[in-house]
mmCIF file of C-alpha atoms (C1' of nucleotides) in Angstrom:
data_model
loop_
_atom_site.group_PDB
_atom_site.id
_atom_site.type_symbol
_atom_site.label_atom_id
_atom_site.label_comp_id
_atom_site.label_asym_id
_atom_site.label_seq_id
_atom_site.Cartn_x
_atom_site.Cartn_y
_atom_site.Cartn_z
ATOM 1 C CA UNK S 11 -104.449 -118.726 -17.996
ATOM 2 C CA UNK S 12 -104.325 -114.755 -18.926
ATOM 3 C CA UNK S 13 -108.118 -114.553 -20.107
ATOM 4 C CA UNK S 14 -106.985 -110.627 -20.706
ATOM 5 C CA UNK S 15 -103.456 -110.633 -21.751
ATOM 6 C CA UNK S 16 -103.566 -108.181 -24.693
ATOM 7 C CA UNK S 17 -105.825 -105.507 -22.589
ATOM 8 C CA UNK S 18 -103.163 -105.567 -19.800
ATOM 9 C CA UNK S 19 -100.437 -104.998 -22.559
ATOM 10 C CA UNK S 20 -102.055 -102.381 -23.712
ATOM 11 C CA UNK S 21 -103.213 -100.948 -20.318
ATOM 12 C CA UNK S 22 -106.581 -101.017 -21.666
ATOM 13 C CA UNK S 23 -108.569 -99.811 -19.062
ATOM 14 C CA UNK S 24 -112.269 -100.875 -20.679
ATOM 15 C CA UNK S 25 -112.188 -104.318 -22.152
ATOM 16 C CA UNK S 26 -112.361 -105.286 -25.554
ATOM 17 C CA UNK S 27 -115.959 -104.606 -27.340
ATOM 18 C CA UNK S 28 -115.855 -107.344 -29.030
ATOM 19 C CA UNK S 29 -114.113 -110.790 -30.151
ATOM 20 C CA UNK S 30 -113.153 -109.536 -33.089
ATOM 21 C CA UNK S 31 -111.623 -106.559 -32.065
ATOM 22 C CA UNK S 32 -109.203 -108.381 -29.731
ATOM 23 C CA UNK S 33 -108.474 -110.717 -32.403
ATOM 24 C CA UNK S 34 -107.594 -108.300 -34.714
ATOM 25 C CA UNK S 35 -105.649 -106.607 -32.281
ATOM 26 C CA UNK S 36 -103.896 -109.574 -31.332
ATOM 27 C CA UNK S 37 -102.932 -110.234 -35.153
ATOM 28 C CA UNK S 38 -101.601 -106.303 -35.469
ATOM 29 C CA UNK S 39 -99.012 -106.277 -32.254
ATOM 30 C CA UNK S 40 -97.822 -109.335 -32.399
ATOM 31 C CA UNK S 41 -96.898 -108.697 -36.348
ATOM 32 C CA UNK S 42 -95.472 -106.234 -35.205
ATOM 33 C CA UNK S 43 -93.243 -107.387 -32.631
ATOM 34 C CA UNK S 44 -92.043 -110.107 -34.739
ATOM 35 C CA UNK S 45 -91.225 -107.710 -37.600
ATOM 36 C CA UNK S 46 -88.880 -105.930 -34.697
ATOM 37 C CA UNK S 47 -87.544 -108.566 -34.192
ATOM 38 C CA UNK S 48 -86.527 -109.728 -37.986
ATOM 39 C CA UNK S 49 -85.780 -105.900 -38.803
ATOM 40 C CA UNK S 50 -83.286 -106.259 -35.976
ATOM 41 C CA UNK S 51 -81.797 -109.530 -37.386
ATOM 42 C CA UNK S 52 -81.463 -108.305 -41.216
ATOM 43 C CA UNK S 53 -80.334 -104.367 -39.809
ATOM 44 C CA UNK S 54 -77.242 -106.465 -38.453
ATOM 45 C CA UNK S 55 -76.731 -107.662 -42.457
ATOM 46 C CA UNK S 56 -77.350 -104.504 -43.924
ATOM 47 C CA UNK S 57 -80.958 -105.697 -45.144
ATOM 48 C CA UNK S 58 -84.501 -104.500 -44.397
ATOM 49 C CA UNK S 59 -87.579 -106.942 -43.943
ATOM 50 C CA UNK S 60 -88.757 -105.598 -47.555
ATOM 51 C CA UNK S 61 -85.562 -106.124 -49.095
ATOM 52 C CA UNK S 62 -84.943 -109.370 -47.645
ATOM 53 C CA UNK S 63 -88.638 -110.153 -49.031
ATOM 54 C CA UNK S 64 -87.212 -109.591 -52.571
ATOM 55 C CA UNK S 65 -84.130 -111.744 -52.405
ATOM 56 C CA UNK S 66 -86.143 -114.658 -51.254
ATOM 57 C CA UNK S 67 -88.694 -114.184 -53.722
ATOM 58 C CA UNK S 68 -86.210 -113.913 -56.292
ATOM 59 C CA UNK S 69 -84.022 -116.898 -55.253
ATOM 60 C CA UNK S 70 -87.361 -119.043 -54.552
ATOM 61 C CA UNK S 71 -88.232 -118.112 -57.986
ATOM 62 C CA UNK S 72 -85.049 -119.342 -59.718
ATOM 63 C CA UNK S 73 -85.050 -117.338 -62.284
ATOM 64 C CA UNK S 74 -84.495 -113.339 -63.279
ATOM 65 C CA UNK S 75 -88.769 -111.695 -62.587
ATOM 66 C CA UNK S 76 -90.317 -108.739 -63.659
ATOM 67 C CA UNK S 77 -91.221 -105.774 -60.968
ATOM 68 C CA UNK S 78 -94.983 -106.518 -61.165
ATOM 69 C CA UNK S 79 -94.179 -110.364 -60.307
ATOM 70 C CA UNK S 80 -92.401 -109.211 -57.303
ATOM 71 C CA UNK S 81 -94.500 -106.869 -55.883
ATOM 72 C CA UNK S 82 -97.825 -109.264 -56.542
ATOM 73 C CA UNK S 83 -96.401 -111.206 -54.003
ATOM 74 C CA UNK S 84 -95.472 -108.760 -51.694
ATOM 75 C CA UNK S 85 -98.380 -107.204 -50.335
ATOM 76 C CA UNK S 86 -96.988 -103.587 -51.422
ATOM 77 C CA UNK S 87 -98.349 -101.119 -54.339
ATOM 78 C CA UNK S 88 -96.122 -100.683 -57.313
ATOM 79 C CA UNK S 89 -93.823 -97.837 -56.709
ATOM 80 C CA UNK S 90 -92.132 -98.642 -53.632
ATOM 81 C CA UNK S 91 -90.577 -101.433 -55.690
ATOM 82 C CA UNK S 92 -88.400 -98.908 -57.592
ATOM 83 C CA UNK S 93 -86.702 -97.256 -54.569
ATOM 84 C CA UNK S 94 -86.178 -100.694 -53.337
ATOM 85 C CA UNK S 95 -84.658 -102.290 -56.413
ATOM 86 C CA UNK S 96 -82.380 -99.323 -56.603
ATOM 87 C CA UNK S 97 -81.013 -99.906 -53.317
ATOM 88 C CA UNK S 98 -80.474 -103.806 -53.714
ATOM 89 C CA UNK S 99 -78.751 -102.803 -56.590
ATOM 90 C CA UNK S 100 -76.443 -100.143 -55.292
ATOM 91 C CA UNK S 101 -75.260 -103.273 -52.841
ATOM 92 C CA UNK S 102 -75.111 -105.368 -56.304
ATOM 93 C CA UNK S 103 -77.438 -107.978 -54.642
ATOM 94 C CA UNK S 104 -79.616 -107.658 -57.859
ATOM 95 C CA UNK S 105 -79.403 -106.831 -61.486
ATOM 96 C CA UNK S 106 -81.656 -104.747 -63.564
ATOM 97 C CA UNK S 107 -82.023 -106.201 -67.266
ATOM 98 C CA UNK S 108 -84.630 -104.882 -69.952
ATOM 99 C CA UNK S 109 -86.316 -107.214 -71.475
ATOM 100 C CA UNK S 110 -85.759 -107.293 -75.307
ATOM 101 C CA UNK S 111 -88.748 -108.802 -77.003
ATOM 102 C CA UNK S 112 -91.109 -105.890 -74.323
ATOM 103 C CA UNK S 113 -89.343 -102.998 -74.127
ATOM 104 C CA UNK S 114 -91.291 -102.216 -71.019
ATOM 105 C CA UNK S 115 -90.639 -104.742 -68.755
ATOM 106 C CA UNK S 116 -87.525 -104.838 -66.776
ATOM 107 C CA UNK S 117 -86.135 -108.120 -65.464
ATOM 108 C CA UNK S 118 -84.485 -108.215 -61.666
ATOM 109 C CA UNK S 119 -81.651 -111.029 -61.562
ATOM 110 C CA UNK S 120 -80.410 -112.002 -58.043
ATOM 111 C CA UNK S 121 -76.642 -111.562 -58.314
ATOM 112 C CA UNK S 122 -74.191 -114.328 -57.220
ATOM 113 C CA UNK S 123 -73.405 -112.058 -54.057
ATOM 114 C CA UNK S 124 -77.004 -111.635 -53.408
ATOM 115 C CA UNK S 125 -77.764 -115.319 -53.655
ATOM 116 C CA UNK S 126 -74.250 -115.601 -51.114
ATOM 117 C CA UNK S 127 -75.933 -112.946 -48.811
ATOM 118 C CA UNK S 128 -79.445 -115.260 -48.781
ATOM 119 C CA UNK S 129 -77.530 -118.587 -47.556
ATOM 120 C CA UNK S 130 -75.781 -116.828 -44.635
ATOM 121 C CA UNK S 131 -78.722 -115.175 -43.342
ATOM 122 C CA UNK S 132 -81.019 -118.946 -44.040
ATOM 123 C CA UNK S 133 -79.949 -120.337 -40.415
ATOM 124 C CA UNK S 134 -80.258 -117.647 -38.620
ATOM 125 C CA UNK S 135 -83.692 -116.240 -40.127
ATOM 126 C CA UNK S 136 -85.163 -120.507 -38.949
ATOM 127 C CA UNK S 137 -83.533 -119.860 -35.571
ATOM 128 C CA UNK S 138 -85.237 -116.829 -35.180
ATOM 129 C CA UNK S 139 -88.494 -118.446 -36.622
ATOM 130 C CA UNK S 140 -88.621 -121.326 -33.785
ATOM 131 C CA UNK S 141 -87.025 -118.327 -30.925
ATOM 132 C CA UNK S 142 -90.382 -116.797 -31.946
ATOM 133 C CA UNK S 143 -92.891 -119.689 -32.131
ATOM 134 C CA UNK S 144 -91.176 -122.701 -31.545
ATOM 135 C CA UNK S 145 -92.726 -123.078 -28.025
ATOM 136 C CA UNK S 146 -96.376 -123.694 -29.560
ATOM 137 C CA UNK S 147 -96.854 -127.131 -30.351
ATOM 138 C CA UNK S 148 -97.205 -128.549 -34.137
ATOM 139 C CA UNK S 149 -100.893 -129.077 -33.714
ATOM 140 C CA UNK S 150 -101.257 -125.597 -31.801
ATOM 141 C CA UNK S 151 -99.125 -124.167 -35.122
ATOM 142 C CA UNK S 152 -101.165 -126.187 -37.256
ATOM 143 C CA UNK S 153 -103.981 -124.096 -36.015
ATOM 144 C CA UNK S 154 -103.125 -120.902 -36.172
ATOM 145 C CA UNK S 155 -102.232 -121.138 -40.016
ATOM 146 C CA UNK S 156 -105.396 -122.514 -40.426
ATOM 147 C CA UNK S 157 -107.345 -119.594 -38.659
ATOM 148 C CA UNK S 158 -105.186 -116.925 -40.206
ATOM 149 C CA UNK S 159 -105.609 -118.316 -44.060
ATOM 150 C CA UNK S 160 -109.733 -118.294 -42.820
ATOM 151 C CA UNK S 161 -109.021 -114.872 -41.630
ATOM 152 C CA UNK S 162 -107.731 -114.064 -45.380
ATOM 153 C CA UNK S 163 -110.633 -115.173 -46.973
ATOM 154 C CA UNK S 164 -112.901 -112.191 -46.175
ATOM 155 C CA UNK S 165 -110.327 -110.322 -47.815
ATOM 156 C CA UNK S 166 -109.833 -111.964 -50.853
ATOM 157 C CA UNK S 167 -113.804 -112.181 -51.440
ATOM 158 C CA UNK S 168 -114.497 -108.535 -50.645
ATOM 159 C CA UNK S 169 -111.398 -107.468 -53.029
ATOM 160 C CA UNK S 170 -113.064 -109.436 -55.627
ATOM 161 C CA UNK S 171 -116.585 -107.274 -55.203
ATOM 162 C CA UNK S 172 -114.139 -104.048 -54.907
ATOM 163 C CA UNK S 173 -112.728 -105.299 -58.357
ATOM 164 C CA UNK S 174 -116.284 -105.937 -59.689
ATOM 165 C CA UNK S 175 -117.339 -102.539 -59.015
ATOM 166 C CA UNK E 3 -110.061 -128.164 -47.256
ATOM 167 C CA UNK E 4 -106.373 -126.246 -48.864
ATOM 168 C CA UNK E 5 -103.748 -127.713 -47.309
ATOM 169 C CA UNK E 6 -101.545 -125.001 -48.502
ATOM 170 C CA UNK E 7 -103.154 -121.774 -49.547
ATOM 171 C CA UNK E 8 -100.630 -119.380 -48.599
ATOM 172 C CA UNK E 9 -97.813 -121.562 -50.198
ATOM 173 C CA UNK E 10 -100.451 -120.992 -53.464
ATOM 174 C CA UNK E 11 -100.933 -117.205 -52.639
ATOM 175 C CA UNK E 12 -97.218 -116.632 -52.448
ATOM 176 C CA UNK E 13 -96.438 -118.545 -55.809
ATOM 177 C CA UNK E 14 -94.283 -120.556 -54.210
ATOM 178 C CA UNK E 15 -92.488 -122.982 -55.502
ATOM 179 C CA UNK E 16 -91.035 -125.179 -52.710
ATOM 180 C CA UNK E 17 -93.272 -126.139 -49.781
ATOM 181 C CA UNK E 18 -92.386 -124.264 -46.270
ATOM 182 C CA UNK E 19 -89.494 -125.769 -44.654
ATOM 183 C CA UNK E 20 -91.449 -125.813 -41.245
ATOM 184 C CA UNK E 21 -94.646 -125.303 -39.441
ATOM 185 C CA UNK E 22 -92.851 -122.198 -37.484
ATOM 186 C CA UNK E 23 -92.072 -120.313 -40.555
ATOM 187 C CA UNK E 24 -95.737 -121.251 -42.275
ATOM 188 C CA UNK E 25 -97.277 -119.870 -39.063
ATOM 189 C CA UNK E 26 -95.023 -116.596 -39.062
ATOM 190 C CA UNK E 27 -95.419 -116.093 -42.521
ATOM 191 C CA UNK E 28 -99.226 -116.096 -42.237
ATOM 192 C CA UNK E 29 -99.284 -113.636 -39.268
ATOM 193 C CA UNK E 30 -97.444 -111.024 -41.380
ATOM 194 C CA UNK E 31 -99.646 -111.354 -44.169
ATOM 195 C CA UNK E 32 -102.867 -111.345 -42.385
ATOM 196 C CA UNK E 33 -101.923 -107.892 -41.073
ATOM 197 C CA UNK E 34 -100.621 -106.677 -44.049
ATOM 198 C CA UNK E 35 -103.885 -107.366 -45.700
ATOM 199 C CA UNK E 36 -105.546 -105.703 -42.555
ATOM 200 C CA UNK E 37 -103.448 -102.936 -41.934
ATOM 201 C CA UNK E 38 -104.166 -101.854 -45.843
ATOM 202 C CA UNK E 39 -108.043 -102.320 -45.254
ATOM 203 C CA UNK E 40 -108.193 -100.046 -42.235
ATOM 204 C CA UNK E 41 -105.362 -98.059 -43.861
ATOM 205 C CA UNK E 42 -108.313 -97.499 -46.550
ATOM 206 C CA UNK E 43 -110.699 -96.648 -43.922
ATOM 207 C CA UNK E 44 -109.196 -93.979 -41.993
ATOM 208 C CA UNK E 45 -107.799 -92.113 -45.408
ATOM 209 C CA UNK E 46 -111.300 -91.572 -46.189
ATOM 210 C CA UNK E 47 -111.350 -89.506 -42.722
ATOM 211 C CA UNK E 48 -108.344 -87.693 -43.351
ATOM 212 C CA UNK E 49 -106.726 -90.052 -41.014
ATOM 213 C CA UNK E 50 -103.900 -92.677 -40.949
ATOM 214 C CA UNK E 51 -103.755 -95.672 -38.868
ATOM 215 C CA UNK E 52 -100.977 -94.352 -36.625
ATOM 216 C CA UNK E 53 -102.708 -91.061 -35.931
ATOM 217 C CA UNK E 54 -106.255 -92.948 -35.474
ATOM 218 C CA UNK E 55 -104.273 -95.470 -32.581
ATOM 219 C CA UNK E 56 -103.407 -92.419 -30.937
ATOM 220 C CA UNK E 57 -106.403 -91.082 -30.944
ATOM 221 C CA UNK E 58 -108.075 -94.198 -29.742
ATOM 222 C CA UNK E 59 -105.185 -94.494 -26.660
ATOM 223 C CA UNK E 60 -105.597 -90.949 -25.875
ATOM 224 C CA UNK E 61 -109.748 -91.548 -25.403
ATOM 225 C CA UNK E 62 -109.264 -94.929 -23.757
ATOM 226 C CA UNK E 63 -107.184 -93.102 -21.101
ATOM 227 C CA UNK E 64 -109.442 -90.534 -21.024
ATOM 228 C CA UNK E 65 -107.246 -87.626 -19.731
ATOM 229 C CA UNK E 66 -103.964 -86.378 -21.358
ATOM 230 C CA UNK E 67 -100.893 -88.165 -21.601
ATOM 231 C CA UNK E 68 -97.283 -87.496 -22.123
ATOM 232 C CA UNK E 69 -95.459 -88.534 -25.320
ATOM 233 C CA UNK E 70 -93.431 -91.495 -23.789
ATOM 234 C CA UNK E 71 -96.709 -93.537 -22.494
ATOM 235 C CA UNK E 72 -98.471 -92.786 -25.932
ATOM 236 C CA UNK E 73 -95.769 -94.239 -27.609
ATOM 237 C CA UNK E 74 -95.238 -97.027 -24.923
ATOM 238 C CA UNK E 75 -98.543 -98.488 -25.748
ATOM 239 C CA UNK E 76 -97.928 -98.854 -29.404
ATOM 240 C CA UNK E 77 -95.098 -100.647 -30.867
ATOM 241 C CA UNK E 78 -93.581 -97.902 -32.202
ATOM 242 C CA UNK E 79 -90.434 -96.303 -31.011
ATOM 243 C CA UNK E 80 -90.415 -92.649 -29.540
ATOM 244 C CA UNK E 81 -89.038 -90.050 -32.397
ATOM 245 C CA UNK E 82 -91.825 -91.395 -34.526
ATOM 246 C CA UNK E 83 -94.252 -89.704 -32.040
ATOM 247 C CA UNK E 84 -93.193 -86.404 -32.839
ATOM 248 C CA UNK E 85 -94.106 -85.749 -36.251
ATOM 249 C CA UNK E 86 -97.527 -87.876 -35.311
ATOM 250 C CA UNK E 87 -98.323 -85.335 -32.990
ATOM 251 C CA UNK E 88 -97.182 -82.382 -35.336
ATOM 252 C CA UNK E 89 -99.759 -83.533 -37.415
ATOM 253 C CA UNK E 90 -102.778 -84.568 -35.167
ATOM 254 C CA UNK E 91 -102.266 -80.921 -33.689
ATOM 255 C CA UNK E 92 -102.020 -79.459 -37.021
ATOM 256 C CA UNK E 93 -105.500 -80.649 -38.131
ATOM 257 C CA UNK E 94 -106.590 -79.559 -34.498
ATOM 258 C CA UNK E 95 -107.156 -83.069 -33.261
ATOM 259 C CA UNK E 96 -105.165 -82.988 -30.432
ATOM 260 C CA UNK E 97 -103.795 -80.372 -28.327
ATOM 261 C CA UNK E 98 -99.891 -80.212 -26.634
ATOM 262 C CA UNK E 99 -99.706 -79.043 -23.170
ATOM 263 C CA UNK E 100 -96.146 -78.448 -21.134
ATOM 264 C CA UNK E 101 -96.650 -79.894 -17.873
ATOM 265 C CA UNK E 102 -95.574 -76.851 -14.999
ATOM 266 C CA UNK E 103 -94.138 -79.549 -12.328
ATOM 267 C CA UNK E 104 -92.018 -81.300 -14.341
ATOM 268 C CA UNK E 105 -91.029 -78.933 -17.510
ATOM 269 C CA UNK E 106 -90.002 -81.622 -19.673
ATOM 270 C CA UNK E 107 -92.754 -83.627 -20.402
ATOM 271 C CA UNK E 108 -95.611 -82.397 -22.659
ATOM 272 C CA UNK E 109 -99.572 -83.714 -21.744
ATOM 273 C CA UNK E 110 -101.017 -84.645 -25.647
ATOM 274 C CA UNK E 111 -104.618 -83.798 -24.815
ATOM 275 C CA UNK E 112 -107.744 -84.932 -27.229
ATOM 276 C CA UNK E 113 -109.450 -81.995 -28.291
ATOM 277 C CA UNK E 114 -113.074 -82.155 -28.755
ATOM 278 C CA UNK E 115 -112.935 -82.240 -32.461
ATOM 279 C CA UNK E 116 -110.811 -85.278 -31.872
ATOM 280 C CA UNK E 117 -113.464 -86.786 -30.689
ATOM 281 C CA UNK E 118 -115.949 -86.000 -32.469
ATOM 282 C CA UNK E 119 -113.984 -87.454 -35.292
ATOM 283 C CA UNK E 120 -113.459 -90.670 -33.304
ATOM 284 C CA UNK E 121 -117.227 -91.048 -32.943
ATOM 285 C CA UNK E 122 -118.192 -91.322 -36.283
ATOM 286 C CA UNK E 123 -115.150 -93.780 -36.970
ATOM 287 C CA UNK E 124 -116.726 -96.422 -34.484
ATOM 288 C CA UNK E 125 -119.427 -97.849 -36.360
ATOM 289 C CA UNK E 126 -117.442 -98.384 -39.824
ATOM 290 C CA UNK E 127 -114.327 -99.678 -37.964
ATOM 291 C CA UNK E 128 -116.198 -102.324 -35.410
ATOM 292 C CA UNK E 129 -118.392 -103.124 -39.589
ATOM 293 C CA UNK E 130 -114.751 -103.178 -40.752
ATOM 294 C CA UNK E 131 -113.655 -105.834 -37.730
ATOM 295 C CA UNK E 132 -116.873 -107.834 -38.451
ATOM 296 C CA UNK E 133 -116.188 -108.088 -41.909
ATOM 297 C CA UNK E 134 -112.677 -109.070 -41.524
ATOM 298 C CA UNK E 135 -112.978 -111.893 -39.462
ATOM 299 C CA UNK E 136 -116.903 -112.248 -38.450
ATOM 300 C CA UNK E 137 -116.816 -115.255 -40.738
ATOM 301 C CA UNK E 138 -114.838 -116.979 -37.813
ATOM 302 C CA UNK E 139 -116.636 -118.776 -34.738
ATOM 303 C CA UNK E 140 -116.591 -117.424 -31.633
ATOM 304 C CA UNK E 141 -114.458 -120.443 -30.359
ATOM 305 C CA UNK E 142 -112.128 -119.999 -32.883
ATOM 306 C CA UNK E 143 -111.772 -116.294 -32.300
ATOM 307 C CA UNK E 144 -111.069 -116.867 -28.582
ATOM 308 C CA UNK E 145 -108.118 -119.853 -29.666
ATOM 309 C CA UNK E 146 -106.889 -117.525 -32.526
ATOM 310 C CA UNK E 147 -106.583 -114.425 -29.512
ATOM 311 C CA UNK E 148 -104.744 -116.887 -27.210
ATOM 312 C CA UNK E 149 -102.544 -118.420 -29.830
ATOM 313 C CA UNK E 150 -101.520 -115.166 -30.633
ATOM 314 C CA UNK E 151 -101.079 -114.486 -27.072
ATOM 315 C CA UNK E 152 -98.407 -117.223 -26.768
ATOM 316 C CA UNK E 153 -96.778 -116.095 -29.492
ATOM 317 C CA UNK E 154 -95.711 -112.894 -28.163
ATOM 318 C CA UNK E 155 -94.439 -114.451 -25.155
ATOM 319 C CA UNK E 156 -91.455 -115.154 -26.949
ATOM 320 C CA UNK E 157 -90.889 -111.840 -27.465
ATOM 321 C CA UNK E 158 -91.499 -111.134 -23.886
ATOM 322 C CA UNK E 159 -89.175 -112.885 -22.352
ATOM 323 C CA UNK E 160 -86.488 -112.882 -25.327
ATOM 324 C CA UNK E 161 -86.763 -109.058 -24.294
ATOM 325 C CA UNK E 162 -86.237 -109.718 -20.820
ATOM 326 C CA UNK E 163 -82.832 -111.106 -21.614
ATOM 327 C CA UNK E 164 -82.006 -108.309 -23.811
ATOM 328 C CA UNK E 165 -82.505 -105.555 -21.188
ATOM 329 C CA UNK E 166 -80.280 -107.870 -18.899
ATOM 330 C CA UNK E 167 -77.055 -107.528 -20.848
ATOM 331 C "C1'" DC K 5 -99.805 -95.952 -90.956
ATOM 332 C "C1'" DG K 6 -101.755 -93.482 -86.798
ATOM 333 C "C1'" DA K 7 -104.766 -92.731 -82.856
ATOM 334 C "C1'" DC K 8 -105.959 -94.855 -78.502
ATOM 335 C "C1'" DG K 9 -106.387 -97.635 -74.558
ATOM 336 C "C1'" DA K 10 -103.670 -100.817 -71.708
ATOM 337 C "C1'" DT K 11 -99.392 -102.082 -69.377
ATOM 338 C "C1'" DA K 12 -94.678 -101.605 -66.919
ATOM 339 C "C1'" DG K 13 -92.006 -98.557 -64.440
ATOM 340 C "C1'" DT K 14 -90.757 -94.126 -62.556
ATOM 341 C "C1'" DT K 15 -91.291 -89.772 -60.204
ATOM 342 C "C1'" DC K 16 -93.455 -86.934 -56.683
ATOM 343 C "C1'" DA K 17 -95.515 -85.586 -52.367
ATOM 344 C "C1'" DC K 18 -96.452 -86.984 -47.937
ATOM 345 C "C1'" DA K 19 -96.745 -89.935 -43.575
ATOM 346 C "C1'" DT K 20 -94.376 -93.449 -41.240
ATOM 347 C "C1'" DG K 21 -90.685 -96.236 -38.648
ATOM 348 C "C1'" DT K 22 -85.660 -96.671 -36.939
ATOM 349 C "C1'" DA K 23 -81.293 -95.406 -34.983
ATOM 350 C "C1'" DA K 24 -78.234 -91.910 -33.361
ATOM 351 C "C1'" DA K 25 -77.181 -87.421 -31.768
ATOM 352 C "C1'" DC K 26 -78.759 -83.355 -29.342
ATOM 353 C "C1'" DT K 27 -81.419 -80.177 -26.039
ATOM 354 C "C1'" DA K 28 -83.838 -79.103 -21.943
ATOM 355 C "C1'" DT K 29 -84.934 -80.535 -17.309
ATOM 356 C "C1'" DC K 30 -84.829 -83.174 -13.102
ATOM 357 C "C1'" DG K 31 -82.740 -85.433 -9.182
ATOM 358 C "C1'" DT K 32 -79.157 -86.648 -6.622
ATOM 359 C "C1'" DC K 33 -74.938 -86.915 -4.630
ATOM 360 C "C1'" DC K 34 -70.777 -84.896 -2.974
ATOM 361 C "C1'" DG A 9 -74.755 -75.301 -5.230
ATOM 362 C "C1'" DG A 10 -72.557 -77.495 -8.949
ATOM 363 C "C1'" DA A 11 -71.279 -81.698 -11.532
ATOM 364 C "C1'" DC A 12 -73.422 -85.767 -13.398
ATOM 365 C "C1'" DG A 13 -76.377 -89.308 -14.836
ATOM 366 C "C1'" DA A 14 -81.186 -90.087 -16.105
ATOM 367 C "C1'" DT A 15 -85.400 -88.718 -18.464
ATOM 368 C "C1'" DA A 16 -88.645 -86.443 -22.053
ATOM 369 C "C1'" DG A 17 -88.785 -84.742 -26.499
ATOM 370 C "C1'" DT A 18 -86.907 -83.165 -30.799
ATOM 371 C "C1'" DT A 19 -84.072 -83.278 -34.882
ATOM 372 C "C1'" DT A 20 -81.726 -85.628 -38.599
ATOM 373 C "C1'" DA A 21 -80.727 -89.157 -42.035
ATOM 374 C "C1'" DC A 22 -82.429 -92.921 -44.385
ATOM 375 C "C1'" DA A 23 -85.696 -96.722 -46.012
ATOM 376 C "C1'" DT A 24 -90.395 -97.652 -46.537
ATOM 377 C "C1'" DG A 25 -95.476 -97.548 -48.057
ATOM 378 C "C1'" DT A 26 -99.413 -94.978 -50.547
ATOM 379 C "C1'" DG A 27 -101.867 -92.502 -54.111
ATOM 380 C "C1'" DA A 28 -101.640 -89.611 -58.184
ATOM 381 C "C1'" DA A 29 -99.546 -88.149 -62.251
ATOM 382 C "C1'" DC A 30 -96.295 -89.078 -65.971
ATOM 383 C "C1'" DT A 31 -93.336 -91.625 -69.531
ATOM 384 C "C1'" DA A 32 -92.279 -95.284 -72.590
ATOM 385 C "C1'" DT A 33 -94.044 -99.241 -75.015
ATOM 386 C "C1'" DC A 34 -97.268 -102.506 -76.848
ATOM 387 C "C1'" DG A 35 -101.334 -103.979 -79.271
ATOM 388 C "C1'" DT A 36 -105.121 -103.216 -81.696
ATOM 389 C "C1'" DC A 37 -108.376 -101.279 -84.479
ATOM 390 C "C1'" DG A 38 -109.820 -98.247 -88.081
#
DNA sequence: CGACGATAGTTCACATGTAAACTATCGTCC
DNA sequence: GGACGATAGTTTACATGTGAACTATCGTCG
């Protein structure tokens, strides 16, 4: 056992100040060196993470979504899904289609060659997915969904005060 | 008990096709939701998380560093650290400083209104940690930390290979 | 009908990340 | 002591995120 892994990655020289902290810490770096590692894997495809995130959504949907729909399930703000769309379409891995009956809303269609672009990258993206993890056991990965959607929770009730404000 | 709350907070439509890609899903989206909370935090100081870490690594060390270990200790690779300096030094957070042995490295020092600064961001940022995950146990803060932990050993080793080629 | 608030997207300004190319120095080896 | 590879930073080009302001539509209410 490392009881102080994280401190010596960091060459912390004090140790942590609390639980908490090192548990949030822990959550931060290792996002982030499995998003390195996926950026990686979709830069060799000519993707990014975000725009891989939109394919998948879209495909997963089934059907052509609005903007809004997208980015609600993204964790991103509204106007980074413009510049995004607008590359994905450049590549003709989308389609842009205003909606008749609302005038306002515009409709984002995964294209036949984005939907071709999606299946090559599916084995790859799972064999990176058990590279990264697959040495924890089920019950061990069990777990740590279970403590990350508790984690979420505080969020999701303080955003609801925020919105109550 | 909700057997699949991020399946529901994604809209998804299909369940996850495995335990490894439920668990690495969840990690990114915990620190997405994170990273936009203390994202919210600093701005209110004038501050962004990347230029806060820095500041935080530079007081931890407690003596100036060059660029290269600054960077070293976040995930980030080195150009980034450029313009993050520009702009620490430009609100007169930190200061640069050309080492005389060795004329190409540069000593980022933390000036004192750096850390001044970084004093008043302790108490809302360890509030901020508490809030985020204070619901959780002790216990289950110490398994989440060391889940995480063997996580990233993946990563470690997968890069071991890497800088083998 | 016509003003007005709400909604869907876009544009803008600014701070990051990433990779690749470039500059200034250092060290070393012949 | 001069070429050469390695090292520390910077610059450049491009794709994101974020908040604020703006445009086009919709709906509704008077």
């Amino acid at each position: 056992m490392t009881p102080n892994q994280l401190q010596h990655e960091l060459k912390k020289k004090h140790p942590f100040e609390s639980l908490e902290q090192e548990a949030t810490l822990n959550i931060v770096r290792t996002n982030d060196q499995f998003q390195n590692r996926f950026g990686r894997l979709f830069r060799e495809h000519g993707l990014t993470s975000s725009q891989y995130n939109v394919l998948r959504i879209l495909r997963g949907e089934g059907r052509p979504m609005p903007c809004l729909d997208i980015a609600e399930r993204m964790v991103q703000v509204v106007p980074a899904m413009t510049g995004l769309v607008d590359r994905l379409e450049k590549q003709g891995l989308v389609r842009r289609d205003r909606c008749t009956e609302d005038r306002r809303v515009i409709f984002i269609e995964l294209t036949e060659k984005g939907a071709e672009l999606l299946q090559r990258l599916d084995e790859p993206v799972m064999e990176l997915h058990r590279t990264l993890v697959g040495h924890l056991s089920q019950a061990e990965l069990k777990e740590l969904s279970r403590l990350l959607e508790k984690c979420r929770q505080s969020v999701r009730s303080a955003d609801c005060v925020r919105s109550a404000e």
